[in-house]
Amino acid sequence: MIKNYFKIAWRTLLRYKAYTGINIFGLTLSITAAILIFTLVTYQFSFESFNHNKDRIYRIVTDVSSDANLEHLPCVPQPLGKAFRNDFSFAEQTARIVYYRRVLLSLPQEKESKKFQEDDGVAFAEPSFFHIFDFPLVKGDPNTALANPHSALITESIAKKYFGNTDAMGKTLRVNNDIDFTVTGILKDLPPNTDRRQNIYLSYDNLKDWNPSFASDSSWPNLYSGSMCFVLLNKGVSPATVDKAFPGFVNKYYKGDDAKANAFRLQPLSDIHVNAEYDGRIDPKYLYTLLLIGIFLLATACMNFINMATAQALNRSKEVGIRKVLGSLRNQLFWQFIAETAIITLIAGVIAWFAAILLLPPLNTLTTSHMTLDLLSTGRTIAFCFIVFLVVIFAAGSYPGLILARFQPVLALKSKLSQAHIGGFPLRRILVTSQFAISQLLIVGMIIIAWQMHYSNSLDMGFDKEAIVTVPVPTADPTRMHTLRDQLRTIPGVENLTFCYQPPASRHNQTTDVTYDNRPHTERWEINVKNADDHYLAAFGLHLVAGRNLYPSDTIREFLVNETFVKKLGLSSPHDVLGKLIKAYGVTAPVVGVVKDFHEYSLKSEIEPLCICSETGRYEACSIKVNPHELHETLARIQNAWNGSYPDYVYSYTFLDDRIAEFYLMDNILLTLVEVFAGIAILISCLGLYGLVSFMALRKTKEVGIRKVLGAGVGQICWLFGKEFFRLLLIAFVIAAPAATMITNYWLRDFKYAIHPGPGLFLVGLLFSCLIAVIAVGYRSLKAAIANPINSLRSE
Amino acid sequence: MIKITDLQKTYRTEEVETIALNKLTFEVKEGEFVSVMGPSGCGKSTLLNILGLLDDPDGGSFIFNGIEVAHFNERKRADLRKRNIGFVFQSFNLIDELTVFENVELPLIYLGVKGPERKQRVETVLDKMQIMHRRNHYPQQLSGGQQQRVAVARAVVNNPKLILADEPTGNLDSSNGNEVMTLLTDLNEQGTTIIMVTHSEHDSRYSHRIIRMLDGQAVTENILI
């Protein structure tokens, strides 16, 4: 019987090639998208899951409250790990790790001088780090490898990169031309799904050589974003128990306002990658958005299938009638139709699988992921495909199957069945409306994201971001800085330059307490400190609203503040702050000028109070305003000048607008994905509409013929087909518009400086949907309209 | 074999009520060949549908092989139908996607007959209908006469006690028509009861008895042998 089901199913599908083709194409597109989305989402949620103790691993994080703000920081004070280990017995292992980017590495033992700078930097780590995480060693003893000072662990890739085919064990790594480390172990390359990205681990004991004050047990007030502490809790210890112990811990190590402001808590390992409040790489709401889109796409394809199947059910009436006469039961007919659906879905599923494999590399590039789709390692994806397969078969096949099985044999045999007997027309209206609604939702979503991205990129951030190149300043040596400045100034394409901690908008910010004008207490909010020389304002086009610029200095002698700072102090005019003393970073100096507010981060953040002050020791960057017409030559000359000043270091440069674009990396990825998936949803809907209109045209052949004989024009005939769809389109709009408003408001909530979409946007969405409907419906209805009525009547 | 008493069937739409069968009563004995004749709309097809358990009567009694079947549910009707009744239609009603062999095999599949036995029985009946050489052809590749022979083969493959034929020669030329009537006569002679709806006086002469209907009632009966 089953063989018979599949045999007839196969032949039926071959007979109705257009129907089969449209369904396979639609399902293939949606299943491909579903596989890719599922792979992406599971990949993102799989971070750190390879650790066999993953359920007991936590990171201690810091919540700092100031004024009305609560800031979530992934880091902890450097001494915290040691104190936690000494004070509590909650954890089986506690590990401190401090990582630094932009670290120069050289190989003193090698004949050829080689220098490297790893994007992910290096980490000073306690040996217990490798007892918490499953990062196995391929060479060396995990118990002793990092135990001694001046020892280093490197990954296999780094070993190969630095030392080629020679054994890296025992070799020397020199860090920042200063501290030597001996390679005592080779780590297996880290899996792609971990956020622990450093490939070089150095003995934690040597942190004191790198930064003595930070490494001291008393450096509780310092919070550096690269300083973290991981714990492996003892079995049976709940994180809540540990969290309860933290307030007492805070009171022991902090006093006064600091004790009130700082709080610690445990963050589960599985939360780290997807918690954007701390340093999570991805906001889960993006993943849920994609999942929703995936469900939409599958639903759209299923709706198409149901639409087409019920529309063409009449063609099957004779066969169904005969089968019933010959003794077939309803359930047998139902399963026969399910078999047809299964074949279509299976074909679509197989094509989709290969399509997904082909499309995975570009998706990996887009999302900077390392996802794979091979049959052996992706059991979960295969299980997902199987579930999708079953869901699609039953979601798409059940209703048409029931319709067919319900046919009355007497009517079916005599071809007296009509659409009324099928009863699918109201359902089809609902389905087409749903498809329109989904398309409109995606179109409106796409427009809003694109608009906001354009707005973010084009909004005046309060400073000049065009044609500004930033190069690193690897050492705080003022002489070298002066040399570099002098050399850069001689380059014709260089218009201005400044040495600073970071450009005006940056991911890296430093904050500190501030005391204003001899007030007895520090303010209840922190300020962002931009260390920069006196050229900062000119190089970035920042405007003064009161006072004057800084005078040249290598140390903090005066401050510039921004307008928000003045407002936070409760002063009515920027002039009121001029000449007043403020204390920041332990230095008391006067405010000499107020700069117009500018954005220090992405538009997702509000402008915060800040100060600008000169302090050569903290400069990490040199930003150079260049003439864009001589860019290539200018960049080469900048590199020459830089290499002349810092011959021992590795040169790199970034454009400021690229760095700003990175703030919206995930939003841009989401935009690209939404564009692609919205396109797919629209295409599937178009195919479905085209199929429906084709069936309608076939059914209405006689009606069209009679109408034409009676004098109807082409436009009137086209409207005969179109009016139905446009009515549904409007109903869909009524459903989609509020849903789109809700969803986009939710997304835009993250942007402190957001667009305000008005009704015009939704009208654009509606017009776009109309255009799609015209394209899908137009051709087939026009064809029906211009057909010779004599032929259509004769064929009836 | 069949005894219907006061059989009634009325079709209702919103505004019109059509009485298709009006207290129809007659009996068909096992082994009989009965023709049902009458003008269009007299209720012949409705009668055939009810006899074939494809439709329910609104009232009256329908006894098939001693069992009252008038109010059987769909499952019971389908079961009784596939075991006891074969159908031959004017328009053949073969499934276009199945070959001659597969069309004839279909009733046996629904009866749950095992593969090897099915093959043997289908081949026997195809042989008997002299259509064996076309076993792998599709219906649209056959002439009308050949298609009707396949339809007859399909009707008899499960050895039904009753064959219901609805204008079996209506779409055939006289030569093919005669051939089909001869086939039905042969089957009847081998013991199969046949009830045939027809407009053709010529065809009706192959039967033992003619029931003439008008307005849902049997008005006359002609006994031919």
mmCIF file of N, CA and C in Angstrom, chain B residues 152-202:
data_model
loop_
_atom_site.group_PDB
_atom_site.id
_atom_site.type_symbol
_atom_site.label_atom_id
_atom_site.label_comp_id
_atom_site.label_asym_id
_atom_site.label_seq_id
_atom_site.Cartn_x
_atom_site.Cartn_y
_atom_site.Cartn_z
ATOM 1 N N VAL B 152 -13.799 -3.107 -17.014
ATOM 2 C CA VAL B 152 -14.530 -4.337 -16.657
ATOM 3 C C VAL B 152 -13.602 -5.283 -15.902
ATOM 4 N N ALA B 153 -12.356 -5.383 -16.394
ATOM 5 C CA ALA B 153 -11.381 -6.244 -15.712
ATOM 6 C C ALA B 153 -11.221 -5.793 -14.267
ATOM 7 N N ARG B 154 -11.151 -4.484 -14.076
ATOM 8 C CA ARG B 154 -10.995 -3.952 -12.724
ATOM 9 C C ARG B 154 -12.235 -4.264 -11.884
ATOM 10 N N ALA B 155 -13.408 -4.213 -12.536
ATOM 11 C CA ALA B 155 -14.648 -4.467 -11.792
ATOM 12 C C ALA B 155 -14.758 -5.920 -11.340
ATOM 13 N N VAL B 156 -14.160 -6.815 -12.105
ATOM 14 C CA VAL B 156 -14.372 -8.240 -11.776
ATOM 15 C C VAL B 156 -13.190 -8.869 -11.057
ATOM 16 N N VAL B 157 -12.076 -8.135 -10.933
ATOM 17 C CA VAL B 157 -10.856 -8.768 -10.435
ATOM 18 C C VAL B 157 -11.007 -9.297 -9.011
ATOM 19 N N ASN B 158 -11.879 -8.701 -8.226
ATOM 20 C CA ASN B 158 -12.052 -9.195 -6.856
ATOM 21 C C ASN B 158 -13.275 -10.115 -6.731
ATOM 22 N N ASN B 159 -13.697 -10.663 -7.883
ATOM 23 C CA ASN B 159 -14.825 -11.599 -7.926
ATOM 24 C C ASN B 159 -16.043 -11.075 -7.169
ATOM 25 N N PRO B 160 -16.586 -9.940 -7.591
ATOM 26 C CA PRO B 160 -17.727 -9.392 -6.849
ATOM 27 C C PRO B 160 -18.990 -10.205 -7.123
ATOM 28 N N LYS B 161 -19.907 -10.131 -6.185
ATOM 29 C CA LYS B 161 -21.182 -10.811 -6.378
ATOM 30 C C LYS B 161 -22.059 -9.979 -7.298
ATOM 31 N N LEU B 162 -21.834 -8.662 -7.284
ATOM 32 C CA LEU B 162 -22.699 -7.742 -8.026
ATOM 33 C C LEU B 162 -21.848 -6.777 -8.860
ATOM 34 N N ILE B 163 -22.254 -6.611 -10.123
ATOM 35 C CA ILE B 163 -21.608 -5.563 -10.929
ATOM 36 C C ILE B 163 -22.664 -4.523 -11.255
ATOM 37 N N LEU B 164 -22.286 -3.247 -10.969
ATOM 38 C CA LEU B 164 -23.179 -2.144 -11.321
ATOM 39 C C LEU B 164 -22.576 -1.449 -12.523
ATOM 40 N N ALA B 165 -23.329 -1.389 -13.596
ATOM 41 C CA ALA B 165 -22.801 -0.780 -14.816
ATOM 42 C C ALA B 165 -23.639 0.446 -15.149
ATOM 43 N N ASP B 166 -22.974 1.587 -15.284
ATOM 44 C CA ASP B 166 -23.678 2.844 -15.562
ATOM 45 C C ASP B 166 -23.398 3.233 -17.007
ATOM 46 N N GLU B 167 -24.366 2.943 -17.882
ATOM 47 C CA GLU B 167 -24.202 3.212 -19.321
ATOM 48 C C GLU B 167 -22.853 2.709 -19.827
ATOM 49 N N PRO B 168 -22.573 1.451 -19.728
ATOM 50 C CA PRO B 168 -21.224 0.958 -20.026
ATOM 51 C C PRO B 168 -20.809 1.132 -21.479
ATOM 52 N N THR B 169 -21.786 1.284 -22.379
ATOM 53 C CA THR B 169 -21.410 1.416 -23.792
ATOM 54 C C THR B 169 -21.615 2.844 -24.300
ATOM 55 N N GLY B 170 -21.970 3.726 -23.419
ATOM 56 C CA GLY B 170 -22.340 5.089 -23.804
ATOM 57 C C GLY B 170 -21.262 5.828 -24.570
ATOM 58 N N ASN B 171 -20.007 5.531 -24.271
ATOM 59 C CA ASN B 171 -18.917 6.250 -24.949
ATOM 60 C C ASN B 171 -18.248 5.377 -26.010
ATOM 61 N N LEU B 172 -18.906 4.309 -26.420
ATOM 62 C CA LEU B 172 -18.251 3.366 -27.343
ATOM 63 C C LEU B 172 -19.017 3.282 -28.659
ATOM 64 N N ASP B 173 -18.288 2.914 -29.720
ATOM 65 C CA ASP B 173 -18.982 2.647 -30.978
ATOM 66 C C ASP B 173 -19.698 1.300 -30.863
ATOM 67 N N SER B 174 -20.502 0.957 -31.854
ATOM 68 C CA SER B 174 -21.364 -0.229 -31.707
ATOM 69 C C SER B 174 -20.557 -1.508 -31.589
ATOM 70 N N SER B 175 -19.464 -1.591 -32.324
ATOM 71 C CA SER B 175 -18.682 -2.831 -32.287
ATOM 72 C C SER B 175 -18.072 -3.033 -30.907
ATOM 73 N N ASN B 176 -17.412 -1.961 -30.378
ATOM 74 C CA ASN B 176 -16.836 -2.066 -29.040
ATOM 75 C C ASN B 176 -17.922 -2.238 -27.991
ATOM 76 N N GLY B 177 -19.062 -1.564 -28.230
ATOM 77 C CA GLY B 177 -20.195 -1.678 -27.306
ATOM 78 C C GLY B 177 -20.663 -3.115 -27.207
ATOM 79 N N ASN B 178 -20.828 -3.753 -28.353
ATOM 80 C CA ASN B 178 -21.278 -5.155 -28.355
ATOM 81 C C ASN B 178 -20.290 -6.052 -27.635
ATOM 82 N N GLU B 179 -19.025 -5.733 -27.848
ATOM 83 C CA GLU B 179 -17.975 -6.537 -27.214
ATOM 84 C C GLU B 179 -18.105 -6.478 -25.695
ATOM 85 N N VAL B 180 -18.334 -5.247 -25.184
ATOM 86 C CA VAL B 180 -18.457 -5.063 -23.737
ATOM 87 C C VAL B 180 -19.712 -5.770 -23.225
ATOM 88 N N MET B 181 -20.799 -5.660 -23.969
ATOM 89 C CA MET B 181 -22.040 -6.315 -23.539
ATOM 90 C C MET B 181 -21.855 -7.825 -23.505
ATOM 91 N N THR B 182 -21.101 -8.348 -24.474
ATOM 92 C CA THR B 182 -20.838 -9.789 -24.479
ATOM 93 C C THR B 182 -20.047 -10.176 -23.231
ATOM 94 N N LEU B 183 -19.066 -9.327 -22.888
ATOM 95 C CA LEU B 183 -18.280 -9.591 -21.680
ATOM 96 C C LEU B 183 -19.174 -9.654 -20.449
ATOM 97 N N LEU B 184 -20.089 -8.677 -20.344
ATOM 98 C CA LEU B 184 -20.989 -8.641 -19.180
ATOM 99 C C LEU B 184 -21.894 -9.868 -19.169
ATOM 100 N N THR B 185 -22.378 -10.228 -20.339
ATOM 101 C CA THR B 185 -23.249 -11.412 -20.425
ATOM 102 C C THR B 185 -22.503 -12.660 -19.969
ATOM 103 N N ASP B 186 -21.234 -12.755 -20.422
ATOM 104 C CA ASP B 186 -20.423 -13.907 -20.003
ATOM 105 C C ASP B 186 -20.285 -13.955 -18.489
ATOM 106 N N LEU B 187 -20.011 -12.790 -17.918
ATOM 107 C CA LEU B 187 -19.841 -12.736 -16.464
ATOM 108 C C LEU B 187 -21.128 -13.147 -15.764
ATOM 109 N N ASN B 188 -22.226 -12.678 -16.295
ATOM 110 C CA ASN B 188 -23.530 -13.016 -15.724
ATOM 111 C C ASN B 188 -23.774 -14.522 -15.803
ATOM 112 N N GLU B 189 -23.377 -15.078 -16.940
ATOM 113 C CA GLU B 189 -23.574 -16.518 -17.099
ATOM 114 C C GLU B 189 -22.733 -17.302 -16.100
ATOM 115 N N GLN B 190 -21.605 -16.678 -15.694
ATOM 116 C CA GLN B 190 -20.759 -17.361 -14.693
ATOM 117 C C GLN B 190 -21.260 -17.110 -13.270
ATOM 118 N N GLY B 191 -22.375 -16.414 -13.130
ATOM 119 C CA GLY B 191 -23.015 -16.304 -11.823
ATOM 120 C C GLY B 191 -23.033 -14.921 -11.212
ATOM 121 N N THR B 192 -22.415 -13.926 -11.853
ATOM 122 C CA THR B 192 -22.369 -12.572 -11.282
ATOM 123 C C THR B 192 -23.690 -11.853 -11.568
ATOM 124 N N THR B 193 -24.220 -11.244 -10.524
ATOM 125 C CA THR B 193 -25.441 -10.458 -10.693
ATOM 126 C C THR B 193 -25.051 -9.116 -11.323
ATOM 127 N N ILE B 194 -25.839 -8.675 -12.293
ATOM 128 C CA ILE B 194 -25.512 -7.404 -12.954
ATOM 129 C C ILE B 194 -26.740 -6.509 -12.962
ATOM 130 N N ILE B 195 -26.511 -5.243 -12.523
ATOM 131 C CA ILE B 195 -27.559 -4.229 -12.670
ATOM 132 C C ILE B 195 -26.970 -3.144 -13.552
ATOM 133 N N MET B 196 -27.647 -2.868 -14.662
ATOM 134 C CA MET B 196 -27.096 -1.935 -15.643
ATOM 135 C C MET B 196 -28.089 -0.803 -15.900
ATOM 136 N N VAL B 197 -27.594 0.428 -15.761
ATOM 137 C CA VAL B 197 -28.402 1.582 -16.137
ATOM 138 C C VAL B 197 -28.086 1.886 -17.594
ATOM 139 N N THR B 198 -29.086 2.025 -18.408
ATOM 140 C CA THR B 198 -28.797 2.290 -19.822
ATOM 141 C C THR B 198 -29.934 3.069 -20.485
ATOM 142 N N HIS B 199 -29.578 3.770 -21.535
ATOM 143 C CA HIS B 199 -30.573 4.408 -22.397
ATOM 144 C C HIS B 199 -30.815 3.563 -23.641
ATOM 145 N N SER B 200 -29.953 2.550 -23.803
ATOM 146 C CA SER B 200 -29.956 1.825 -25.073
ATOM 147 C C SER B 200 -30.880 0.607 -25.017
ATOM 148 N N GLU B 201 -31.906 0.630 -25.860
ATOM 149 C CA GLU B 201 -32.812 -0.517 -25.940
ATOM 150 C C GLU B 201 -32.037 -1.752 -26.385
ATOM 151 N N HIS B 202 -31.053 -1.512 -27.283
ATOM 152 C CA HIS B 202 -30.242 -2.606 -27.810
ATOM 153 C C HIS B 202 -29.504 -3.314 -26.684
#
